[in-house]
Amino acid sequence: MTKRRTLFALAAGSAALGAAGCSDDNASEDPSDLSMNEFPRNQTLYSTGTAWGPPADWNTINPGESTGLNGLGYETLFLFDPQTTELTPWLAESGEWTEELVYTLKLRPGIKWSDGEDLTADDVKYTAELGQIEAVPYHNIWDWLSAVEVVDDLTVAFTFTEARHQEWNNFLWAEQIVPEHVLSKLSEEEILTGANENPVVSGPYEIHSYDQDRLAWVKRDDWWATEALGLEVAPTFIVDIVNTSNEVTLNLMAQGELDISNNFLPGIQDLIASNPDLSTYYDEAPYMLSANTAMLIPNTTIEPLDDPEFRRAMAFAIDSGKIVDSVYSGIVAAANPTGLLPIWDKYLDQTVIGEVGFSFSTSEAASILAAAGYEDADGDGFVETKNGDPIAFKLNVPTGWTDWEEAARSMATDLRAAGINVTEEFLDAGAVDDARTTGDFQLMLNNWSGTSHTPWTHYRYLFQLPVIDTQSTANFSRWTNEAAWTLTEELAATPAEDPRYQEILSELQRHALVDMPAIPIWYNGAWSQVNNSVWTNWPSDSGGGPQVFPSMWNSLWNMGAIYMLTELKLAE
C-alpha cells in the first residue's frame, strides 16, 4: 500500500474525477502500478458518504475503521440477510451445535490471505481469543465461552458454559476474522490502537493508496469466492471520496462524478425526478431502506441527566414528527418509542408502550419536570437542578452532517421550549467519535443500534455492562441497570421460538421506556443514491439487481452488500 500525495480537492471533484475517467487506455496495465488519476473510468467505482476525514488507520478492532476495511478487506464467517433474517455461510462452509454446549465450525478450503498464507482454523481461534482483551468489542463472549479448540486446519470447536444462541449468531456474522500470523506478533497495545499499515486481508480488495481526500482499493485476482462461489466483483478499483458536506456530494452526483453516495442528500427526491441517471432503492418515498435508529444519547454520569425522570421529560419534549417532515421531507419515519426497528415490529408489546411510552407534548414534559422537582427559580425560562444550579447542555453532532445538524437544532429548540437549556454544537466527526468513546460529552446523536438478526443487539447497545473508561460500541450513555443487563444476557441464550423470548423482550421494553438511557427519534435510512451512467444493475426493490443494502458502510457489507459489487454491470 502506498500513500500517494496527489492531493485532489473534493471541491474540485469534477476535474479530479474527470481526469480519472477521461480515458480507458490503461486497462491492460497492472492495476497496482497505476496512480489514482490513471484509473480507467470503466473499471472504477467512485463512492462517498462513509468517510468524513482521511483514513486514520486500518485497525479492524477499532469500530471506526476506514471505509471498506470490514467487507472489502476483512470478512466474516457468515453473512446476515435482513430480508430473510437468515445467516448464510461465507468464510465458513458450515456451522452447527454438535452438542448442547459445543458449536463446531468448518471453514471453506482454499481461502488465502492477501500475503499468500492460508486462512485456517488458527485464525478463527485467534480472532475469538482476542475477545479475552477487555477493550475488544466482543469481549463479553468470554463470559460464557470457555475454550476454542483447533480440531484440524479447517475445523474449530467452541465450548461454552451456556449456549447463548442469539449472541453467538451475532459473533458469527458481525465479527471479521483476522490473520493470526500477523497480529500475534504485535503487543496488546498495538493490536488495540496500532495503525495496522499494509493490512493482510481475505476479501475481494486490498488497499491501493490513499490521500487526504480519498482512499483507493484494488481488486485481488485470487479472492477465494470466485472459485468457491462463482462470484467476481465488477469494479477493478473502488475510490471512496472523503465527504466534506452533503451539498457538495449532491452537486457531484448531479454532475455524474460519483457512482454511489451513502450519505443523506437534501432534495434527492427532486434530483431523481429531474435526472434519469439517478435512482434509489425504492422509486418513491421512503426511497431508502431503514438501517438503524437515530437516538439522543444523554451522558448519565452528569446531573441531572442521571435522573430517569429528567430524561423522560426530554423524550416528551422532542417533536420527532417535525424532524421527519421538515428535515427529511418524509423520506424517514419517526421511531417507535422502544427504538426497535421495523424488522422487529412483531416483538412490540403495545401494552407496555401504552403504559410507559411517550409522545410529543411540551406540556407533559414540563409537568414531568415539575413533579420531579425541577423548577425555574430565577425566571429565565429554564429549570435548574434540584440544588438550584443552572443547567446548560451542548448537543453534539458531526459538522457537515447537514441533516443531523438540522435535527439537532430542532431538538434543542423543542427542549428549550419545555424549559431545558440545550444548544446545538457541531464538532469534527473525529472529535465526536472520541467524545462518545471516552464519555466526554453531555448530549449527542448516535445511530449504532442497527439492523441485525435479533433485538438482542438493540438491548446490548442500550444496557451493556460493565461500563468501562472506553465505551467503544455500546451503552454510550454509561447507564447502569443490572436487572436490564441480566435480562439482555438471558435473551442472548433464549431461542426465538421459546415463549420466554417474547416475555424477556416485553420486560426489556419496559426497562428502556422507564429508564430512557437513550431516546429514539427516527429510523435512519440506509442512504444510497446511485448513478447509472457508468455502472448499472444496482440493488433495487423493483429492478433486476440484488435486493440487498446498496451501501458502502462497513457494517452492511456482511449483510449482503458485497453482492452489490458482484452484480454491477457496465452501462451500454
mmCIF file of C-alpha atoms in Angstrom, residues 113-479:
data_model
loop_
_atom_site.group_PDB
_atom_site.id
_atom_site.type_symbol
_atom_site.label_atom_id
_atom_site.label_comp_id
_atom_site.label_asym_id
_atom_site.label_seq_id
_atom_site.Cartn_x
_atom_site.Cartn_y
_atom_site.Cartn_z
ATOM 1 C CA TRP A 113 -4.801 -14.129 2.857
ATOM 2 C CA SER A 114 -3.501 -11.403 0.580
ATOM 3 C CA ASP A 115 0.100 -12.309 1.529
ATOM 4 C CA GLY A 116 -0.419 -15.858 0.221
ATOM 5 C CA GLU A 117 -0.832 -17.574 3.588
ATOM 6 C CA ASP A 118 -3.773 -19.945 4.089
ATOM 7 C CA LEU A 119 -6.713 -18.820 6.205
ATOM 8 C CA THR A 120 -7.104 -21.643 8.715
ATOM 9 C CA ALA A 121 -8.718 -22.651 11.968
ATOM 10 C CA ASP A 122 -5.813 -20.988 13.787
ATOM 11 C CA ASP A 123 -7.048 -17.606 12.524
ATOM 12 C CA VAL A 124 -10.575 -18.264 13.786
ATOM 13 C CA LYS A 125 -9.290 -19.414 17.177
ATOM 14 C CA TYR A 126 -7.010 -16.382 17.456
ATOM 15 C CA THR A 127 -9.808 -13.975 16.490
ATOM 16 C CA ALA A 128 -12.145 -15.431 19.110
ATOM 17 C CA GLU A 129 -9.440 -15.363 21.786
ATOM 18 C CA LEU A 130 -8.738 -11.688 21.098
ATOM 19 C CA GLY A 131 -12.060 -11.170 22.871
ATOM 20 C CA GLN A 132 -10.310 -12.019 26.131
ATOM 21 C CA ILE A 133 -8.904 -8.475 25.981
ATOM 22 C CA GLU A 134 -11.375 -6.238 27.803
ATOM 23 C CA ALA A 135 -11.264 -3.403 25.266
ATOM 24 C CA VAL A 136 -12.149 -5.662 22.313
ATOM 25 C CA PRO A 137 -15.820 -5.039 21.385
ATOM 26 C CA TYR A 138 -16.852 -8.698 21.628
ATOM 27 C CA HIS A 139 -15.136 -9.200 24.988
ATOM 28 C CA ASN A 140 -18.275 -10.462 26.692
ATOM 29 C CA ILE A 141 -18.465 -13.679 24.690
ATOM 30 C CA TRP A 142 -15.891 -14.899 27.200
ATOM 31 C CA ASP A 143 -18.476 -14.622 29.959
ATOM 32 C CA TRP A 144 -19.836 -17.887 28.546
ATOM 33 C CA LEU A 145 -17.256 -19.159 26.037
ATOM 34 C CA SER A 146 -14.800 -21.397 27.884
ATOM 35 C CA ALA A 147 -12.494 -22.825 25.199
ATOM 36 C CA VAL A 148 -11.671 -22.776 21.488
ATOM 37 C CA GLU A 149 -10.080 -25.910 20.035
ATOM 38 C CA VAL A 150 -8.474 -26.355 16.628
ATOM 39 C CA VAL A 151 -9.651 -29.804 15.501
ATOM 40 C CA ASP A 152 -7.849 -29.631 12.154
ATOM 41 C CA ASP A 153 -6.801 -26.944 9.675
ATOM 42 C CA LEU A 154 -10.414 -26.224 8.708
ATOM 43 C CA THR A 155 -12.374 -27.191 11.828
ATOM 44 C CA VAL A 156 -12.859 -25.293 15.085
ATOM 45 C CA ALA A 157 -14.805 -26.426 18.150
ATOM 46 C CA PHE A 158 -16.161 -23.803 20.563
ATOM 47 C CA THR A 159 -17.095 -24.988 24.049
ATOM 48 C CA PHE A 160 -19.421 -22.872 26.178
ATOM 49 C CA THR A 161 -20.584 -22.769 29.766
ATOM 50 C CA GLU A 162 -24.029 -21.846 28.432
ATOM 51 C CA ALA A 163 -25.472 -21.717 24.933
ATOM 52 C CA ARG A 164 -26.310 -18.108 24.076
ATOM 53 C CA HIS A 165 -27.703 -18.687 20.608
ATOM 54 C CA GLN A 166 -28.586 -15.049 19.827
ATOM 55 C CA GLU A 167 -25.256 -13.654 20.948
ATOM 56 C CA TRP A 168 -23.256 -16.381 19.235
ATOM 57 C CA ASN A 169 -25.037 -15.865 15.913
ATOM 58 C CA ASN A 170 -24.163 -12.195 16.195
ATOM 59 C CA PHE A 171 -20.472 -13.052 16.547
ATOM 60 C CA LEU A 172 -20.637 -15.344 13.519
ATOM 61 C CA TRP A 173 -21.855 -12.667 11.114
ATOM 62 C CA ALA A 174 -20.670 -9.428 12.737
ATOM 63 C CA GLU A 175 -17.024 -10.037 13.670
ATOM 64 C CA GLN A 176 -14.363 -10.191 10.978
ATOM 65 C CA ILE A 177 -11.643 -12.830 11.064
ATOM 66 C CA VAL A 178 -8.069 -11.532 11.362
ATOM 67 C CA PRO A 179 -4.730 -13.160 10.426
ATOM 68 C CA GLU A 180 -3.096 -14.862 13.396
ATOM 69 C CA HIS A 181 0.319 -14.927 11.729
ATOM 70 C CA VAL A 182 0.288 -11.107 11.566
ATOM 71 C CA LEU A 183 -1.447 -9.908 14.729
ATOM 72 C CA SER A 184 0.109 -12.470 17.085
ATOM 73 C CA LYS A 185 3.454 -10.710 16.623
ATOM 74 C CA LEU A 186 2.039 -7.446 17.991
ATOM 75 C CA SER A 187 1.674 -6.222 21.556
ATOM 76 C CA GLU A 188 -1.783 -5.805 23.053
ATOM 77 C CA GLU A 189 -1.458 -2.038 22.737
ATOM 78 C CA GLU A 190 -0.512 -2.325 19.052
ATOM 79 C CA ILE A 191 -3.474 -4.632 18.407
ATOM 80 C CA LEU A 192 -5.899 -2.187 20.007
ATOM 81 C CA THR A 193 -4.518 1.144 18.847
ATOM 82 C CA GLY A 194 -1.915 0.471 16.154
ATOM 83 C CA ALA A 195 -2.379 1.719 12.589
ATOM 84 C CA ASN A 196 -2.119 -1.783 11.042
ATOM 85 C CA GLU A 197 -0.387 -0.383 7.952
ATOM 86 C CA ASN A 198 -0.487 -2.661 4.900
ATOM 87 C CA PRO A 199 -3.293 -4.853 6.259
ATOM 88 C CA VAL A 200 -3.263 -8.510 5.248
ATOM 89 C CA VAL A 201 -6.845 -9.310 4.214
ATOM 90 C CA SER A 202 -9.027 -12.119 2.875
ATOM 91 C CA GLY A 203 -11.618 -10.085 0.954
ATOM 92 C CA PRO A 204 -12.004 -9.151 -2.714
ATOM 93 C CA TYR A 205 -9.971 -5.931 -2.474
ATOM 94 C CA GLU A 206 -6.792 -4.677 -0.875
ATOM 95 C CA ILE A 207 -5.723 -1.115 -0.249
ATOM 96 C CA HIS A 208 -4.066 0.501 -3.265
ATOM 97 C CA SER A 209 -3.320 4.012 -1.993
ATOM 98 C CA TYR A 210 -4.821 6.890 -0.082
ATOM 99 C CA ASP A 211 -4.603 10.616 0.389
ATOM 100 C CA GLN A 212 -6.169 13.372 2.434
ATOM 101 C CA ASP A 213 -9.410 13.285 0.488
ATOM 102 C CA ARG A 214 -9.727 9.740 -0.879
ATOM 103 C CA LEU A 215 -8.966 6.064 -0.394
ATOM 104 C CA ALA A 216 -8.460 3.593 -3.250
ATOM 105 C CA TRP A 217 -8.988 -0.173 -3.200
ATOM 106 C CA VAL A 218 -7.789 -2.525 -5.945
ATOM 107 C CA LYS A 219 -9.308 -5.901 -6.776
ATOM 108 C CA ARG A 220 -7.428 -9.034 -5.763
ATOM 109 C CA ASP A 221 -7.073 -11.616 -8.514
ATOM 110 C CA ASP A 222 -7.102 -14.536 -6.072
ATOM 111 C CA TRP A 223 -10.217 -13.864 -3.996
ATOM 112 C CA TRP A 224 -11.467 -17.217 -2.743
ATOM 113 C CA ALA A 225 -15.173 -16.616 -3.568
ATOM 114 C CA THR A 226 -14.510 -16.510 -7.310
ATOM 115 C CA GLU A 227 -13.685 -20.208 -7.366
ATOM 116 C CA ALA A 228 -15.756 -21.339 -4.380
ATOM 117 C CA LEU A 229 -18.979 -19.438 -5.121
ATOM 118 C CA GLY A 230 -18.608 -18.242 -8.701
ATOM 119 C CA LEU A 231 -18.608 -14.614 -7.566
ATOM 120 C CA GLU A 232 -16.499 -11.846 -9.027
ATOM 121 C CA VAL A 233 -16.623 -8.188 -8.091
ATOM 122 C CA ALA A 234 -17.081 -5.985 -11.162
ATOM 123 C CA PRO A 235 -15.011 -2.830 -10.442
ATOM 124 C CA THR A 236 -11.237 -3.222 -10.562
ATOM 125 C CA PHE A 237 -10.895 -0.104 -8.430
ATOM 126 C CA ILE A 238 -13.031 1.493 -5.750
ATOM 127 C CA VAL A 239 -12.241 5.096 -4.838
ATOM 128 C CA ASP A 240 -14.012 6.432 -1.773
ATOM 129 C CA ILE A 241 -14.060 10.223 -1.565
ATOM 130 C CA VAL A 242 -13.930 11.972 1.797
ATOM 131 C CA ASN A 243 -17.214 13.778 2.335
ATOM 132 C CA THR A 244 -16.982 17.479 3.212
ATOM 133 C CA SER A 245 -20.686 18.312 3.126
ATOM 134 C CA ASN A 246 -23.932 16.870 1.884
ATOM 135 C CA GLU A 247 -24.382 19.789 -0.531
ATOM 136 C CA VAL A 248 -21.029 19.149 -2.244
ATOM 137 C CA THR A 249 -21.942 15.494 -2.684
ATOM 138 C CA LEU A 250 -25.330 16.438 -4.105
ATOM 139 C CA ASN A 251 -23.623 18.521 -6.785
ATOM 140 C CA LEU A 252 -21.152 15.757 -7.655
ATOM 141 C CA MET A 253 -23.984 13.249 -8.008
ATOM 142 C CA ALA A 254 -25.918 15.624 -10.253
ATOM 143 C CA GLN A 255 -22.834 16.049 -12.458
ATOM 144 C CA GLY A 256 -22.266 12.302 -12.760
ATOM 145 C CA GLU A 257 -18.914 12.412 -10.958
ATOM 146 C CA LEU A 258 -19.943 9.805 -8.373
ATOM 147 C CA ASP A 259 -21.414 6.339 -8.832
ATOM 148 C CA ILE A 260 -22.865 5.944 -5.344
ATOM 149 C CA SER A 261 -23.444 8.248 -2.401
ATOM 150 C CA ASN A 262 -24.155 6.779 1.022
ATOM 151 C CA ASN A 263 -24.985 9.931 2.927
ATOM 152 C CA PHE A 264 -28.191 11.907 3.241
ATOM 153 C CA LEU A 265 -28.642 14.273 0.316
ATOM 154 C CA PRO A 266 -31.121 17.130 0.747
ATOM 155 C CA GLY A 267 -33.644 17.324 -2.060
ATOM 156 C CA ILE A 268 -32.736 13.970 -3.567
ATOM 157 C CA GLN A 269 -36.392 13.390 -4.494
ATOM 158 C CA ASP A 270 -36.366 16.380 -6.837
ATOM 159 C CA LEU A 271 -32.982 15.461 -8.272
ATOM 160 C CA ILE A 272 -34.115 11.916 -9.088
ATOM 161 C CA ALA A 273 -37.253 13.238 -10.745
ATOM 162 C CA SER A 274 -35.199 15.517 -12.998
ATOM 163 C CA ASN A 275 -32.228 13.224 -13.733
ATOM 164 C CA PRO A 276 -32.965 9.832 -15.322
ATOM 165 C CA ASP A 277 -29.464 8.540 -14.493
ATOM 166 C CA LEU A 278 -30.077 8.742 -10.733
ATOM 167 C CA SER A 279 -32.037 6.231 -8.693
ATOM 168 C CA THR A 280 -32.652 4.925 -5.168
ATOM 169 C CA TYR A 281 -33.657 1.550 -3.738
ATOM 170 C CA TYR A 282 -37.366 2.465 -3.820
ATOM 171 C CA ASP A 283 -38.811 4.508 -6.667
ATOM 172 C CA GLU A 284 -40.928 6.559 -4.251
ATOM 173 C CA ALA A 285 -40.988 7.560 -0.594
ATOM 174 C CA PRO A 286 -39.347 6.482 1.637
ATOM 175 C CA TYR A 287 -36.776 5.833 -1.168
ATOM 176 C CA MET A 288 -34.363 4.133 1.278
ATOM 177 C CA LEU A 289 -34.336 1.003 3.397
ATOM 178 C CA SER A 290 -34.313 1.588 7.171
ATOM 179 C CA ALA A 291 -30.877 0.813 8.569
ATOM 180 C CA ASN A 292 -30.718 1.961 12.184
ATOM 181 C CA THR A 293 -32.349 4.056 14.876
ATOM 182 C CA ALA A 294 -31.149 7.614 15.449
ATOM 183 C CA MET A 295 -31.181 8.281 19.190
ATOM 184 C CA LEU A 296 -30.461 11.137 21.541
ATOM 185 C CA ILE A 297 -27.774 9.913 23.939
ATOM 186 C CA PRO A 298 -27.588 11.580 27.370
ATOM 187 C CA ASN A 299 -24.421 11.236 29.438
ATOM 188 C CA THR A 300 -25.960 9.768 32.582
ATOM 189 C CA THR A 301 -22.865 10.467 34.667
ATOM 190 C CA ILE A 302 -23.838 14.164 34.638
ATOM 191 C CA GLU A 303 -26.518 15.745 36.843
ATOM 192 C CA PRO A 304 -29.445 15.887 36.109
ATOM 193 C CA LEU A 305 -29.044 13.568 33.105
ATOM 194 C CA ASP A 306 -28.548 10.842 35.703
ATOM 195 C CA ASP A 307 -32.255 11.152 36.608
ATOM 196 C CA PRO A 308 -34.593 8.921 34.527
ATOM 197 C CA GLU A 309 -37.473 11.355 35.091
ATOM 198 C CA PHE A 310 -35.448 14.207 33.642
ATOM 199 C CA ARG A 311 -34.625 12.060 30.610
ATOM 200 C CA ARG A 312 -38.274 11.052 30.302
ATOM 201 C CA ALA A 313 -39.243 14.726 30.211
ATOM 202 C CA MET A 314 -36.750 15.209 27.389
ATOM 203 C CA ALA A 315 -38.398 12.371 25.439
ATOM 204 C CA PHE A 316 -41.808 14.057 25.665
ATOM 205 C CA ALA A 317 -40.311 17.430 24.715
ATOM 206 C CA ILE A 318 -38.941 16.373 21.310
ATOM 207 C CA ASP A 319 -41.182 16.525 18.247
ATOM 208 C CA SER A 320 -39.797 13.719 16.081
ATOM 209 C CA GLY A 321 -42.577 14.262 13.541
ATOM 210 C CA LYS A 322 -41.249 17.746 12.861
ATOM 211 C CA ILE A 323 -37.814 16.303 12.117
ATOM 212 C CA VAL A 324 -39.296 13.711 9.773
ATOM 213 C CA ASP A 325 -41.265 16.351 7.869
ATOM 214 C CA SER A 326 -39.043 19.432 7.927
ATOM 215 C CA VAL A 327 -35.555 17.920 7.897
ATOM 216 C CA TYR A 328 -36.162 14.787 5.842
ATOM 217 C CA SER A 329 -39.257 15.730 3.819
ATOM 218 C CA GLY A 330 -40.862 12.426 4.743
ATOM 219 C CA ILE A 331 -38.136 10.059 3.492
ATOM 220 C CA VAL A 332 -37.633 8.649 7.004
ATOM 221 C CA ALA A 333 -40.116 7.534 9.650
ATOM 222 C CA ALA A 334 -40.395 8.558 13.287
ATOM 223 C CA ALA A 335 -39.075 5.857 15.592
ATOM 224 C CA ASN A 336 -41.299 3.755 17.774
ATOM 225 C CA PRO A 337 -40.805 4.767 21.445
ATOM 226 C CA THR A 338 -38.931 1.480 22.006
ATOM 227 C CA GLY A 339 -36.450 2.243 19.231
ATOM 228 C CA LEU A 340 -36.902 -1.261 17.809
ATOM 229 C CA LEU A 341 -36.537 -1.229 14.025
ATOM 230 C CA PRO A 342 -39.444 -2.178 11.721
ATOM 231 C CA ILE A 343 -37.788 -5.564 11.103
ATOM 232 C CA TRP A 344 -38.701 -6.348 14.741
ATOM 233 C CA ASP A 345 -42.271 -5.000 14.775
ATOM 234 C CA LYS A 346 -43.665 -8.415 15.674
ATOM 235 C CA TYR A 347 -41.960 -8.176 19.062
ATOM 236 C CA LEU A 348 -43.514 -4.851 20.111
ATOM 237 C CA ASP A 349 -45.556 -5.034 23.312
ATOM 238 C CA GLN A 350 -48.296 -2.470 22.786
ATOM 239 C CA THR A 351 -49.460 -2.824 26.398
ATOM 240 C CA VAL A 352 -46.052 -1.772 27.689
ATOM 241 C CA ILE A 353 -45.838 1.050 25.155
ATOM 242 C CA GLY A 354 -49.298 2.270 26.150
ATOM 243 C CA GLU A 355 -48.391 2.283 29.845
ATOM 244 C CA VAL A 356 -44.894 3.816 29.812
ATOM 245 C CA GLY A 357 -44.309 5.034 26.255
ATOM 246 C CA PHE A 358 -44.056 8.670 25.240
ATOM 247 C CA SER A 359 -45.240 11.018 22.534
ATOM 248 C CA PHE A 360 -44.574 14.664 21.804
ATOM 249 C CA SER A 361 -46.114 17.003 24.380
ATOM 250 C CA THR A 362 -44.357 20.116 25.626
ATOM 251 C CA SER A 363 -46.860 20.490 28.451
ATOM 252 C CA GLU A 364 -46.367 16.885 29.577
ATOM 253 C CA ALA A 365 -42.604 17.388 29.559
ATOM 254 C CA ALA A 366 -42.987 20.465 31.752
ATOM 255 C CA SER A 367 -45.306 18.579 34.108
ATOM 256 C CA ILE A 368 -42.809 15.719 34.491
ATOM 257 C CA LEU A 369 -40.029 18.190 35.282
ATOM 258 C CA ALA A 370 -42.151 19.946 37.899
ATOM 259 C CA ALA A 371 -43.242 16.682 39.516
ATOM 260 C CA ALA A 372 -39.606 15.550 39.684
ATOM 261 C CA GLY A 373 -38.588 18.746 41.494
ATOM 262 C CA TYR A 374 -37.054 20.798 38.685
ATOM 263 C CA GLU A 375 -38.060 24.459 38.868
ATOM 264 C CA ASP A 376 -37.262 27.709 37.100
ATOM 265 C CA ALA A 377 -36.342 29.627 40.233
ATOM 266 C CA ASP A 378 -34.664 32.598 38.546
ATOM 267 C CA GLY A 379 -37.337 33.131 35.893
ATOM 268 C CA ASP A 380 -35.026 32.795 32.881
ATOM 269 C CA GLY A 381 -37.301 30.238 31.252
ATOM 270 C CA PHE A 382 -35.123 27.242 32.098
ATOM 271 C CA VAL A 383 -35.246 24.829 35.014
ATOM 272 C CA GLU A 384 -32.348 24.415 37.400
ATOM 273 C CA THR A 385 -31.023 21.312 39.136
ATOM 274 C CA LYS A 386 -32.682 20.286 42.379
ATOM 275 C CA ASN A 387 -29.831 22.091 44.146
ATOM 276 C CA GLY A 388 -30.580 25.299 42.253
ATOM 277 C CA ASP A 389 -27.605 25.137 39.895
ATOM 278 C CA PRO A 390 -28.124 26.317 36.293
ATOM 279 C CA ILE A 391 -28.496 23.717 33.549
ATOM 280 C CA ALA A 392 -26.886 24.306 30.143
ATOM 281 C CA PHE A 393 -26.183 21.367 27.866
ATOM 282 C CA LYS A 394 -24.494 21.063 24.475
ATOM 283 C CA LEU A 395 -25.942 18.660 21.903
ATOM 284 C CA ASN A 396 -23.103 17.442 19.665
ATOM 285 C CA VAL A 397 -23.301 16.136 16.106
ATOM 286 C CA PRO A 398 -20.608 15.985 13.397
ATOM 287 C CA THR A 399 -20.178 19.125 11.370
ATOM 288 C CA GLY A 400 -21.202 18.745 7.741
ATOM 289 C CA TRP A 401 -23.886 16.185 8.525
ATOM 290 C CA THR A 402 -26.486 18.696 7.442
ATOM 291 C CA ASP A 403 -29.495 16.527 8.251
ATOM 292 C CA TRP A 404 -28.208 15.848 11.759
ATOM 293 C CA GLU A 405 -27.305 19.500 12.191
ATOM 294 C CA GLU A 406 -30.883 20.489 11.374
ATOM 295 C CA ALA A 407 -32.254 17.708 13.580
ATOM 296 C CA ALA A 408 -30.068 18.917 16.454
ATOM 297 C CA ARG A 409 -31.340 22.466 16.012
ATOM 298 C CA SER A 410 -34.914 21.190 16.035
ATOM 299 C CA MET A 411 -34.396 19.103 19.171
ATOM 300 C CA ALA A 412 -32.601 21.893 21.008
ATOM 301 C CA THR A 413 -35.452 24.270 20.170
ATOM 302 C CA ASP A 414 -38.021 21.773 21.451
ATOM 303 C CA LEU A 415 -36.094 21.142 24.661
ATOM 304 C CA ARG A 416 -35.736 24.860 25.356
ATOM 305 C CA ALA A 417 -39.483 25.272 24.835
ATOM 306 C CA ALA A 418 -40.024 22.728 27.617
ATOM 307 C CA GLY A 419 -37.629 24.568 29.948
ATOM 308 C CA ILE A 420 -34.422 22.587 29.357
ATOM 309 C CA ASN A 421 -31.499 24.748 28.255
ATOM 310 C CA VAL A 422 -29.876 22.929 25.332
ATOM 311 C CA THR A 423 -27.907 24.377 22.421
ATOM 312 C CA GLU A 424 -26.566 22.523 19.419
ATOM 313 C CA GLU A 425 -22.816 22.299 18.861
ATOM 314 C CA PHE A 426 -21.181 20.888 15.726
ATOM 315 C CA LEU A 427 -17.769 19.243 16.004
ATOM 316 C CA ASP A 428 -15.360 17.474 13.689
ATOM 317 C CA ALA A 429 -16.523 13.871 13.188
ATOM 318 C CA GLY A 430 -13.349 12.538 14.775
ATOM 319 C CA ALA A 431 -13.891 14.689 17.855
ATOM 320 C CA VAL A 432 -17.440 13.351 18.166
ATOM 321 C CA ASP A 433 -16.116 9.784 17.955
ATOM 322 C CA ASP A 434 -13.546 10.452 20.670
ATOM 323 C CA ALA A 435 -16.070 12.179 22.936
ATOM 324 C CA ARG A 436 -18.574 9.343 22.578
ATOM 325 C CA THR A 437 -15.959 6.700 23.368
ATOM 326 C CA THR A 438 -14.480 8.473 26.392
ATOM 327 C CA GLY A 439 -17.729 9.900 27.777
ATOM 328 C CA ASP A 440 -16.573 13.489 27.350
ATOM 329 C CA PHE A 441 -19.936 14.873 26.212
ATOM 330 C CA GLN A 442 -23.319 15.950 27.548
ATOM 331 C CA LEU A 443 -25.766 15.081 24.761
ATOM 332 C CA MET A 444 -25.181 13.623 21.315
ATOM 333 C CA LEU A 445 -26.934 11.837 18.496
ATOM 334 C CA ASN A 446 -25.936 8.287 17.658
ATOM 335 C CA ASN A 447 -27.323 5.614 15.340
ATOM 336 C CA TRP A 448 -25.347 2.479 16.108
ATOM 337 C CA SER A 449 -28.379 0.388 17.019
ATOM 338 C CA GLY A 450 -28.841 -1.140 13.605
ATOM 339 C CA THR A 451 -30.453 -3.948 11.688
ATOM 340 C CA SER A 452 -29.475 -7.415 12.853
ATOM 341 C CA HIS A 453 -30.831 -10.928 13.261
ATOM 342 C CA THR A 454 -32.158 -10.256 16.763
ATOM 343 C CA PRO A 455 -33.391 -7.437 19.055
ATOM 344 C CA TRP A 456 -30.725 -8.631 21.474
ATOM 345 C CA THR A 457 -28.266 -6.323 19.697
ATOM 346 C CA HIS A 458 -30.522 -3.337 20.416
ATOM 347 C CA TYR A 459 -30.649 -4.053 24.135
ATOM 348 C CA ARG A 460 -26.952 -4.818 24.312
ATOM 349 C CA TYR A 461 -26.456 -1.365 22.759
ATOM 350 C CA LEU A 462 -28.605 0.205 25.492
ATOM 351 C CA PHE A 463 -27.640 -1.764 28.605
ATOM 352 C CA GLN A 464 -24.249 -3.480 28.168
ATOM 353 C CA LEU A 465 -22.260 -3.801 31.399
ATOM 354 C CA PRO A 466 -19.806 -3.218 32.875
ATOM 355 C CA VAL A 467 -19.284 0.421 31.990
ATOM 356 C CA ILE A 468 -15.567 0.955 31.387
ATOM 357 C CA ASP A 469 -13.459 4.019 30.643
ATOM 358 C CA THR A 470 -13.584 3.349 26.898
ATOM 359 C CA GLN A 471 -17.095 2.537 25.652
ATOM 360 C CA SER A 472 -16.406 1.662 22.032
ATOM 361 C CA THR A 473 -19.617 0.041 20.764
ATOM 362 C CA ALA A 474 -22.456 0.187 23.282
ATOM 363 C CA ASN A 475 -24.025 1.896 26.314
ATOM 364 C CA PHE A 476 -22.648 5.299 25.389
ATOM 365 C CA SER A 477 -24.956 6.855 27.985
ATOM 366 C CA ARG A 478 -22.998 4.904 30.654
ATOM 367 C CA TRP A 479 -26.218 3.941 32.428
#
